[in-house]
XYZ file of C-alpha atoms in Angstrom:
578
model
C -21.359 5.997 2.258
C -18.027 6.862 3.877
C -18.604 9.168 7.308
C -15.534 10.374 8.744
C -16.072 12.098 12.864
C -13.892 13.895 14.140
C -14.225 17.104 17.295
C -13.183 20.324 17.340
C -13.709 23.689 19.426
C -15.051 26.660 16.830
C -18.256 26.035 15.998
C -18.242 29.469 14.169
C -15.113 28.632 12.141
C -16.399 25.053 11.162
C -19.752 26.570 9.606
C -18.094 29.700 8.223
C -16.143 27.249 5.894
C -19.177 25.297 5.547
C -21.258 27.642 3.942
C -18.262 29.586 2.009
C -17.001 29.033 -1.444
C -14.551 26.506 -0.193
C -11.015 26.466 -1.032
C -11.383 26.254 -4.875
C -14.680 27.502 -5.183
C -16.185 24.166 -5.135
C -18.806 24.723 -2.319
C -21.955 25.053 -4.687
C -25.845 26.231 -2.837
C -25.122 25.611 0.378
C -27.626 25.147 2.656
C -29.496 22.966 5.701
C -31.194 20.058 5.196
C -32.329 18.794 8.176
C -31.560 19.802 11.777
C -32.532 19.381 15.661
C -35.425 21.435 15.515
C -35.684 23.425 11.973
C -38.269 26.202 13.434
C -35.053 26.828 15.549
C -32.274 26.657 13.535
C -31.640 29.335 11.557
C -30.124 28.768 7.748
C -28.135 31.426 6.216
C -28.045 29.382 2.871
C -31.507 29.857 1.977
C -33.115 32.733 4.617
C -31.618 36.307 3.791
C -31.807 37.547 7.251
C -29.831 34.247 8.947
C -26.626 34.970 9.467
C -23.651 32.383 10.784
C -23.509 33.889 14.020
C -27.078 33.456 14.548
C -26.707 29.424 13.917
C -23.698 29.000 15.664
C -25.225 31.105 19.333
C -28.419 28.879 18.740
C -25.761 25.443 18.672
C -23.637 26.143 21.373
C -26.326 27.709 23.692
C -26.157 24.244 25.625
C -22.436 24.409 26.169
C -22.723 28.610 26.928
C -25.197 27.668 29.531
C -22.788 25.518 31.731
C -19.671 26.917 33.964
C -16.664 27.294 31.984
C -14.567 25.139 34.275
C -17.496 22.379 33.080
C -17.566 23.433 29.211
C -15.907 20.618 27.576
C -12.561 21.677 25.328
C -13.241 19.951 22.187
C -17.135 20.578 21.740
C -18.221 20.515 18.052
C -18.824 17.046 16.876
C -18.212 17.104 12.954
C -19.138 14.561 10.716
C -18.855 14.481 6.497
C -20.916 11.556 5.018
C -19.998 10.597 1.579
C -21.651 8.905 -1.107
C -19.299 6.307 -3.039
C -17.978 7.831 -6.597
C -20.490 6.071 -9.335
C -23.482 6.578 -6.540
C -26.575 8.142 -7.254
C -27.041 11.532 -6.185
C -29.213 11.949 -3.536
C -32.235 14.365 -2.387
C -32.358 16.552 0.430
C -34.962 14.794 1.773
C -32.883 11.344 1.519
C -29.836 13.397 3.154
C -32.323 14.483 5.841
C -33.448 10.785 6.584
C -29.748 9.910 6.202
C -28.802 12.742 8.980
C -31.090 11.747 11.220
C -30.609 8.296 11.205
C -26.514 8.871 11.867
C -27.231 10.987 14.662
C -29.612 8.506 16.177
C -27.199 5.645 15.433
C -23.973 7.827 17.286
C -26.060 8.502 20.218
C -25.847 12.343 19.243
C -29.729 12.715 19.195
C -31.414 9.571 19.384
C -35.011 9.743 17.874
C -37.827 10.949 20.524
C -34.833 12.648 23.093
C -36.085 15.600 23.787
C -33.061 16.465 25.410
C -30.557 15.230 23.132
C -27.323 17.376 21.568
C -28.422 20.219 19.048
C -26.705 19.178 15.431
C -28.007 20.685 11.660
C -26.769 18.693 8.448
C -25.366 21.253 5.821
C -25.447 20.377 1.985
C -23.026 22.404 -0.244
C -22.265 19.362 -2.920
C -24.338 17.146 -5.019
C -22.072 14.015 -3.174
C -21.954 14.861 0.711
C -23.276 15.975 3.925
C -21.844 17.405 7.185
C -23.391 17.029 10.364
C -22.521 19.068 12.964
C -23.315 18.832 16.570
C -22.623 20.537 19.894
C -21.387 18.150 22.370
C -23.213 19.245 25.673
C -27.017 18.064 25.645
C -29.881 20.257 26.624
C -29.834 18.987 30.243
C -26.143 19.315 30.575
C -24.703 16.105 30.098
C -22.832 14.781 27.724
C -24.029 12.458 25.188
C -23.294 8.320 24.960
C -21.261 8.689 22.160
C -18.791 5.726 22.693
C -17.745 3.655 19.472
C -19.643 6.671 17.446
C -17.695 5.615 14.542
C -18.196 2.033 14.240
C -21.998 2.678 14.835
C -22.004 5.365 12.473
C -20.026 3.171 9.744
C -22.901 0.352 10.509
C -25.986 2.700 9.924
C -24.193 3.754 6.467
C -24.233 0.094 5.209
C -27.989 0.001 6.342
C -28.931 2.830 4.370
C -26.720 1.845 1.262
C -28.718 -1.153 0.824
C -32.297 0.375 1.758
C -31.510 3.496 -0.968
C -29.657 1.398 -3.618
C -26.080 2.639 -3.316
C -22.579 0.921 -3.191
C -22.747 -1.671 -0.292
C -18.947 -0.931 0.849
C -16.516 -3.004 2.469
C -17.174 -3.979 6.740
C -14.361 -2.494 8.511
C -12.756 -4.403 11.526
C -10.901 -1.884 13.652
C -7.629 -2.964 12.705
C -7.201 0.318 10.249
C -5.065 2.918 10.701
C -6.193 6.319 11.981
C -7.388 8.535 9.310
C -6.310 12.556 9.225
C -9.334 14.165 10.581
C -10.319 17.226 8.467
C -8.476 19.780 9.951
C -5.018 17.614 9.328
C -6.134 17.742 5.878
C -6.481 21.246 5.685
C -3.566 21.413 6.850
C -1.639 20.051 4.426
C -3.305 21.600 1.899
C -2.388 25.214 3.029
C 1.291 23.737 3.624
C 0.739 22.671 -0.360
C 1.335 18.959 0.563
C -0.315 16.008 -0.426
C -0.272 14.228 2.430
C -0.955 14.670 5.986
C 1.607 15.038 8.775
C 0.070 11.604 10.275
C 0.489 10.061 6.427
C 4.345 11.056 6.387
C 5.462 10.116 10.002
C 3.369 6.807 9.288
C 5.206 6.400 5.682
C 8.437 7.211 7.780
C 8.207 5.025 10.779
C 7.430 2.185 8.409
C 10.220 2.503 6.051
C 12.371 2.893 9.288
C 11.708 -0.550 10.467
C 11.934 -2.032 7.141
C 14.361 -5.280 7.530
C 15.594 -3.637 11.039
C 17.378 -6.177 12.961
C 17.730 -3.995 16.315
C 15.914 -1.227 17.985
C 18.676 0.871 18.467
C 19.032 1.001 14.351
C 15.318 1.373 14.072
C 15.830 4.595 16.030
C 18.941 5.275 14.658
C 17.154 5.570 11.257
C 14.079 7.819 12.431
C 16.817 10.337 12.886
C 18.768 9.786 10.058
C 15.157 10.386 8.252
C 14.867 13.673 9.582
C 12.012 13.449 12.187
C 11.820 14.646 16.055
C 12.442 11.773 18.083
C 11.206 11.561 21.524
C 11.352 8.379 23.797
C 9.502 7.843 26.433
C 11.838 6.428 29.523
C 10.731 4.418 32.847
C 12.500 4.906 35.881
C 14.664 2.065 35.098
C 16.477 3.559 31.861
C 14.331 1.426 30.334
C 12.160 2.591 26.853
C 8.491 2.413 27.007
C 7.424 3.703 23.827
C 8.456 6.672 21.006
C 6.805 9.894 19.405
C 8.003 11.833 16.310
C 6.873 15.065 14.877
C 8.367 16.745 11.842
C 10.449 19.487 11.774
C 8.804 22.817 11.253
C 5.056 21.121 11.883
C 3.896 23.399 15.615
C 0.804 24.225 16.919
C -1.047 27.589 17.624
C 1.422 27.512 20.762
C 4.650 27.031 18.489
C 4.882 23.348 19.897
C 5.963 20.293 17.857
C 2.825 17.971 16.621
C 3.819 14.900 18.266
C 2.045 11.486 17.183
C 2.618 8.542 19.065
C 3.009 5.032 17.080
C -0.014 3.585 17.687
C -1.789 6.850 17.164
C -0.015 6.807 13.261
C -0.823 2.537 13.229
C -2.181 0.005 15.764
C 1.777 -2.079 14.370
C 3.625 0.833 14.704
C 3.260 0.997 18.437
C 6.835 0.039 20.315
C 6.063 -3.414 21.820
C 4.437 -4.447 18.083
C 7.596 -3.162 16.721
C 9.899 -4.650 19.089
C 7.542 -8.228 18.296
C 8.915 -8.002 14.544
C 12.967 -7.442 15.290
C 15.001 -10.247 16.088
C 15.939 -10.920 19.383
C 19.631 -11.273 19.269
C 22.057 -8.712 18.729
C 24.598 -9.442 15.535
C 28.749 -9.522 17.154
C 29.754 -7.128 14.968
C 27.229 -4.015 15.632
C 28.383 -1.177 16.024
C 27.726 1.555 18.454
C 24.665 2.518 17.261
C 23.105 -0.527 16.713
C 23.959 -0.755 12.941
C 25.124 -4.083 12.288
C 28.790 -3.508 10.206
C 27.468 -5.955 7.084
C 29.470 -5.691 3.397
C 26.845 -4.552 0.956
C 26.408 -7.047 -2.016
C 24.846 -5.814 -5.576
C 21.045 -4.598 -5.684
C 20.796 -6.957 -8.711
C 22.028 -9.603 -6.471
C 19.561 -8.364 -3.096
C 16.688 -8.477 -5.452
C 16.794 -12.141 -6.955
C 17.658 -13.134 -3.283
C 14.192 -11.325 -2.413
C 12.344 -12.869 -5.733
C 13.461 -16.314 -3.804
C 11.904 -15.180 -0.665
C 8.933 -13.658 -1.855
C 8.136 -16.776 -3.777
C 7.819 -18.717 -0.709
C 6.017 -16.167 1.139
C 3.059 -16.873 -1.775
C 3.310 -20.591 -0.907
C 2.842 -19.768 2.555
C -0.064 -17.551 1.619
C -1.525 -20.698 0.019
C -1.241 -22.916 2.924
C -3.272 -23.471 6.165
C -1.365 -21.774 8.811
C -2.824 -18.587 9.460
C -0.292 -17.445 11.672
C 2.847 -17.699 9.354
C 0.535 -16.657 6.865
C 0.158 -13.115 8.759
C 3.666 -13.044 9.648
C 4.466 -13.219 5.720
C 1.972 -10.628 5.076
C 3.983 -7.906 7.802
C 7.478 -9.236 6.099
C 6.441 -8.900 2.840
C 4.954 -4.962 3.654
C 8.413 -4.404 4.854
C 9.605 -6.032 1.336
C 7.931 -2.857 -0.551
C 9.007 -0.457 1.610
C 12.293 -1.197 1.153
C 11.832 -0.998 -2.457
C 10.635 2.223 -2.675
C 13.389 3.339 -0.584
C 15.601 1.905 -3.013
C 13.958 2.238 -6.895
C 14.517 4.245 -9.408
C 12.684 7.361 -10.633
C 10.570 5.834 -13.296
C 8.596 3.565 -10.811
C 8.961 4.839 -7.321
C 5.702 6.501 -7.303
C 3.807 3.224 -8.688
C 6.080 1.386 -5.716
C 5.057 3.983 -2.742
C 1.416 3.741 -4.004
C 1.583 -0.288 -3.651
C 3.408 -0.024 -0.402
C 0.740 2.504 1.041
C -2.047 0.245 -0.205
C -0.761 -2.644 1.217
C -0.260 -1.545 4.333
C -3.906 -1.977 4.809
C -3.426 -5.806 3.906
C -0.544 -6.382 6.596
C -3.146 -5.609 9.409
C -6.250 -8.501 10.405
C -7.219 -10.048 14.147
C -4.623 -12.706 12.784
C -1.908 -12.652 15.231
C 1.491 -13.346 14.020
C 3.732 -13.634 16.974
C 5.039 -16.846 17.002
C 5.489 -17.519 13.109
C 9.078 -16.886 11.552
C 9.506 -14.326 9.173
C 13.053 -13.870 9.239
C 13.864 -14.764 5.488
C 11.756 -12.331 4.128
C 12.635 -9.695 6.344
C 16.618 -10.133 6.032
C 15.618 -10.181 1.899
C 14.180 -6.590 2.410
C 17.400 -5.771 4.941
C 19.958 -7.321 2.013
C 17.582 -4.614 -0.573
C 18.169 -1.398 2.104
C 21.755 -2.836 2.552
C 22.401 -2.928 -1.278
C 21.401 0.272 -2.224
C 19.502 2.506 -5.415
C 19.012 -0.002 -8.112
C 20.074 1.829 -11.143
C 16.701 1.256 -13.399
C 18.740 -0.730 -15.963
C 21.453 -3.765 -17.205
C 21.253 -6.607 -14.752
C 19.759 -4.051 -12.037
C 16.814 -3.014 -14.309
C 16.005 -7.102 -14.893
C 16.064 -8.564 -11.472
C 13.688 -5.742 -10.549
C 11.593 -6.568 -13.050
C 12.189 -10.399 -12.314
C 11.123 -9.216 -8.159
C 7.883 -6.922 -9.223
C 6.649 -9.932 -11.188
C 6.824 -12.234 -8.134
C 5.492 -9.593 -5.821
C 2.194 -9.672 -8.115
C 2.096 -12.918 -7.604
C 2.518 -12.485 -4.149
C -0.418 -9.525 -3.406
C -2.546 -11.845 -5.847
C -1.946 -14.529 -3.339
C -2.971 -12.163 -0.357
C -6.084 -11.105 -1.747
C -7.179 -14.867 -1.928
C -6.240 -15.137 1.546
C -7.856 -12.349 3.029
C -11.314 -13.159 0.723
C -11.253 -16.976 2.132
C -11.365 -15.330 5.405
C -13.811 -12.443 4.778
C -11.807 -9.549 5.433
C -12.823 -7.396 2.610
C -11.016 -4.074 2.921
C -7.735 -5.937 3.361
C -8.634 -8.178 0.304
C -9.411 -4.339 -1.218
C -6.205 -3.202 -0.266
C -4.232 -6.249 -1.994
C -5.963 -6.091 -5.061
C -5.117 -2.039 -5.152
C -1.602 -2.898 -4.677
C -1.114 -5.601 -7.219
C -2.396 -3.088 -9.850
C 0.104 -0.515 -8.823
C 2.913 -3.394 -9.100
C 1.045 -4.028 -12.261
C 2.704 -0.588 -13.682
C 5.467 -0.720 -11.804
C 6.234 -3.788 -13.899
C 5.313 -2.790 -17.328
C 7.377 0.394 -16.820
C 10.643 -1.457 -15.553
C 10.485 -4.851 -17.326
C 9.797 -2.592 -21.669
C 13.766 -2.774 -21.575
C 15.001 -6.153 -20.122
C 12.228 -7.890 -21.957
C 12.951 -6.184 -25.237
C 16.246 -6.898 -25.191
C 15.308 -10.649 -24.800
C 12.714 -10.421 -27.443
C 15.322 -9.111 -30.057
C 17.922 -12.036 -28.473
C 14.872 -14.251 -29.385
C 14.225 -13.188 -33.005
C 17.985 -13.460 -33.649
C 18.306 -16.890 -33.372
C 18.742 -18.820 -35.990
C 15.061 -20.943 -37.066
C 15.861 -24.076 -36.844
C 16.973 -23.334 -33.259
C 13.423 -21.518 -32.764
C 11.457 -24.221 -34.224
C 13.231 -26.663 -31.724
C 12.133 -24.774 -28.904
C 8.884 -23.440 -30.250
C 7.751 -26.927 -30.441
C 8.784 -27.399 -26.702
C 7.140 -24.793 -25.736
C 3.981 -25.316 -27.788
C 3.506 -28.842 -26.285
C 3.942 -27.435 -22.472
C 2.213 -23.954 -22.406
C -1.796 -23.195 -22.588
C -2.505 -22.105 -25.742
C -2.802 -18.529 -24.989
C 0.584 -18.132 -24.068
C 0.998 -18.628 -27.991
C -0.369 -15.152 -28.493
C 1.366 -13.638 -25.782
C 4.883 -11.032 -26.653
C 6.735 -12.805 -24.342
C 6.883 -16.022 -26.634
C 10.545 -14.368 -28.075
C 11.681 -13.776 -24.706
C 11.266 -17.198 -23.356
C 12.883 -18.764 -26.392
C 15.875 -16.404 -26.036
C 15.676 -17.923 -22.427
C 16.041 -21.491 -23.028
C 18.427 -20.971 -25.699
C 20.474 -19.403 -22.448
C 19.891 -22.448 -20.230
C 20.559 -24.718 -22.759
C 24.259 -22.791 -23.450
C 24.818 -22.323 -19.737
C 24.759 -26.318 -19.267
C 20.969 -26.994 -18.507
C 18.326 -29.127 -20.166
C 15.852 -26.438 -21.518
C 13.258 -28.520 -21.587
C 13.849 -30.246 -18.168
C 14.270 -26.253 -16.859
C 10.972 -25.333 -18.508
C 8.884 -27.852 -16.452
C 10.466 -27.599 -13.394
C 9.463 -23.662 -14.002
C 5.576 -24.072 -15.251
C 5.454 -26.968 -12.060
C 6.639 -24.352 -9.770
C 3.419 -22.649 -8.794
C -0.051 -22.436 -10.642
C 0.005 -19.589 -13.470
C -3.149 -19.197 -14.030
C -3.157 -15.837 -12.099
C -0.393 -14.408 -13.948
C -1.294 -11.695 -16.163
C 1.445 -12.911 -18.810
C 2.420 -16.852 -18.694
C 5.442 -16.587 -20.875
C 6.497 -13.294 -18.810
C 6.569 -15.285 -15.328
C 8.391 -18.326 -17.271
C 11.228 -16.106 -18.288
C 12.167 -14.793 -14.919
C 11.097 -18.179 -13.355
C 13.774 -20.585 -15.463
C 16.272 -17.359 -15.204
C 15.992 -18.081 -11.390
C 15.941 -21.553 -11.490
C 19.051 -21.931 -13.967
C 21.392 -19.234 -12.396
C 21.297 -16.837 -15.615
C 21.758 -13.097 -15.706
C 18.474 -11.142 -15.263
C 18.556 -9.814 -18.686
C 19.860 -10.453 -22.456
C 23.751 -9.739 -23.460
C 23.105 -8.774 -27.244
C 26.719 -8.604 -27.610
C 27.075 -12.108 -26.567
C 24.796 -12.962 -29.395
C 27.037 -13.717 -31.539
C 28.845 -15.792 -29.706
C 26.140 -18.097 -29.102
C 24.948 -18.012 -32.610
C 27.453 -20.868 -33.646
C 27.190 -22.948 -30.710
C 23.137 -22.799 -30.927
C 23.251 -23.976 -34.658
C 26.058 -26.894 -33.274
C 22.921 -27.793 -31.160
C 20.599 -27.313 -33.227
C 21.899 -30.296 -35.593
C 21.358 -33.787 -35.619
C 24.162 -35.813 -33.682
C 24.725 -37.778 -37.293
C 25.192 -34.290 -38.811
C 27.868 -33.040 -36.401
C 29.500 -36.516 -36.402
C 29.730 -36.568 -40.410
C 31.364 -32.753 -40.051
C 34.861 -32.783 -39.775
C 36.736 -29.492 -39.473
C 40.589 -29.253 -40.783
C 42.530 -26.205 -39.724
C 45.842 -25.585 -41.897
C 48.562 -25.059 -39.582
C 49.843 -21.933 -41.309
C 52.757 -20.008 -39.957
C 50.899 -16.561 -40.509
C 50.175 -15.254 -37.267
C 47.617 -13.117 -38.199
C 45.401 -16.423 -39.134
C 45.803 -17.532 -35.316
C 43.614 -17.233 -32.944
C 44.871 -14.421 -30.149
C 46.561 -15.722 -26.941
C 45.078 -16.037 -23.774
């Protein structure tokens, strides 16, 4: 059960959505199932001559009876409760224990106050409930409400395991701020798919992605579009930010300004401040932009594989602290990807990097642990620019989504060791996403390696088939990938490297028994390791054709060949100059 509170000040308006057809007709037989006191409370839903006006005088007549100058602005306490998707569907009557035990547990009307808050629970969906409640109590006072949604959230897990539902993940209070309902509305009117709070959070992150100053991470707010507004002591000095998007006002035709910790408890300015590095670079410029030459994305992405590799070996370690810091760095590491990815798997890449987000947040702190390699690797991606999706680019993006699996694999084990399950949730949510993002940009690279592969000539293949037969589990036998990695050795070996030597140094690396294709993480592993271009040359193929068959002989074979080249005065038999 999910409940979700949030306040408002139109009772009528709440209810008159509540019991209409909804925005797509989806409101089915709505209708009360449990309330205050039900010979009191009217219900339009099922009682011909209740109307909506009726219910919504009998609610607020608490709040009516006080001054105005004592009436409370935000009155109506509205709360959804949700079953889980796969849950049962309830009964009224298990709604109305539900409601009632929720409003006891929020201190709304706890059980045998006679002069507790007035609240009905309306049903209009096979899967949910919504309380609502008027915030002034029969006597006049306000209710005890404080923590109402951390008490709420505990009752829910209570009555998931008493009525047999989904027992879902403990929350710790380290979670961002969730649109309340009339954000979502919102957004759906504006014909958005996300909430103002969702895109200024989306935006503030991606703006302090591998920021090494705070003047640049203000300097890109703006360049992103959104109303900046800082908030300055007497001193000169900044004491924290707001930003609003353009066009997004209020009733009043004022700008909807969110502060960052209202969009993220690590998006506040001192947390931010905590993450850039202290020291200015010599050769910033004016606006705090450090003047640095851009080097190749294919390059800024194999320097980021490198980091996020030892970020998982962190993960696996024992020092929490680092281990959070890597967890923050490596957020920032997806962020700057999907600021930087091609079409084909941005949307798989912002889904990850949302997910995640979750995962970067425990009561880990993180202050003191260095983080700085990571973070410049997600700087040098920003720096480099839009990877172009294929050639070398499209490999070593494939060659950094399959280490940042590896990586959000690693962060789910470390947040289950520790027991914070919706982090460990989050991980696992954004290693699927990476999952896709992988398939979708490794088909080519790893095709083209696959064909290299095939092309070689057999004795060549049976040499390293049989190296790579003695090394690997046996499953990796049956994996498409097996081509791939041949092609790959067959590279080393031509580029000056022992293959086989290469090869264990790759499968000794890190354990591989979380990788959802051995011979897949092997490939961009001894590419890494040896130096060699993200992805196959097919033209070069040729090339290499002869010398792999010169190595694919016996040393008594090649010594026994002897090669004699007429010296012929026809030029057209030489060789060109070079």
């Amino acid at each position: 059960m999910v409940p979700d509170i949030s306040t408002g000040s139109r009772t009528y308006g709440l209810l008159n959505y509540l019991y209409g057809p909804g925005r797509r007709d989806e409101h089915t037989d709505p209708h009360l199932v449990a309330s205050w006191m039900p010979e009191l409370a009217p219900d339009p839903g099922r009682d011909p001559a209740a109307t909506l006006k009726e219910l919504t005088d009998r609610l607020d007549l608490p709040v009516l009876a006080l001054p105005k100058h004592r009436r409370p602005a935000r009155h109506v306490w509205h709360c959804p409760v949700r079953t889980a998707p796969g849950d049962r569907h309830l009964t009224d009557a298990e709604w109305a224990e539900a409601a009632r035990r929720i409003v006891h547990a929020t201190g709304i009307a706890e059980e045998g106050d006679e002069k507790a808050c007035r609240w009905v629970a309306v049903r209009h969906a096979d899967d949910h409930i919504h309380l609502v409640a008027t915030l002034v109590r029969e006597d006049g006072r306000r209710p005890r409400r404080h923590a109402d949604g951390i008490r709420a959230q505990a009752e829910c897990r209570r009555i998931e395991k008493e009525f047999g539902l989904q027992i879902l993940n403990e929350g710790d209070r380290t979670a961002a701020q969730r649109p309340t309902s009339a954000e979502r509305s919102k957004a759906e009117r504006s014909g958005r798919n996300q909430t103002s709070r969702e895109i200024l959070r989306e935006s503030v992150r991606q703006a302090v992605a591998g920021a090494v100053t705070e003047a640049e991470f203000f300097h890109r707010l703006a360049e992103a579009g959104l109303r900046v507004e800082k908030r300055i002591a007497p001193s000169g000095d900044t004491l924290g930010y707001k930003v609003a998007l353009p066009g997004d006002r209020n009733r009043d035709g004022e700008p909807i300004w969110f502060s960052g910790s209202k969009l993220a408890p690590d998006l506040s300015l001192p947390k931010i401040r905590q993450r850039l590095d202290a020291v200015l670079p010599d050769d910033a410029s004016p606006t705090g932009v450090p003047d640095e030459p851009p080097v190749r994305p294919a390059h800024a992405r194999r320097d980021a594989a490198d980091a996020a590799e030892q970020a998982a070996l962190v993960l696996y370690g024992d020092d929490e602290s680092d281990s959070a810091a890597q967890l923050v760095a490596v957020g920032e590491l997806l962020d700057a990807l999907v600021q930087t990815s091609p079409a084909s798997t941005r949307g798989e890449l912002a889904e990850a990097a949302r997910a995640f987000e979750r995962a970067t947040r425990s009561h880990v702190r993180a202050e003191r642990a260095d983080h700085r390699a990571i973070r410049s690797a997600a700087r040098g991606i920003l720096r480099a620019g839009n990877a172009l999706g294929r050639g070398e680019d499209g490999g070593a993006t494939a060659m950094l989504l399959s280490t940042m699996v590896l990586v959000t694999i690693a962060a789910v084990r470390w947040h289950s060791s520790r027991g914070h399950a919706q982090q460990a949730a989050a991980a696992q949510q954004a290693a699927q996403h990476l999952r896709a993002a992988y398939r979708s940009m490794a088909a080519v690279p790893m095709a083209a390696m696959r064909e290299q592969g095939s092309r070689l000539p057999e004795p060549v293949r049976q040499r390293y088939e049989a190296s790579l037969e003695a090394a690997l589990p046996r499953r990796a036998r049956r994996e498409p990938g097996w081509d791939a990695l041949t092609a790959t050795l067959d590279e080393a070996a031509r580029a000056g490297h022992d293959p086989d030597t290469l090869l264990q140094r790759a499968i000794d690396w890190r354990e591989l028994d979380t990788a959802d294709s051995v011979t897949d993480v092997l490939v961009w592993r001894v590419r890494r390791l040896g130096k060699l271009p993200a992805t196959a040359d097919l033209r070069r193929q040729r090339t290499g054709s002869h010398t792999a068959q010169q190595q694919a002989r016996t040393p008594e074979a090649r010594a026994s060949e002897t090669t004699i080249r007429p010296d012929s005065g026809d030029s057209r038999t030489r060789g060109a100059r070079r």
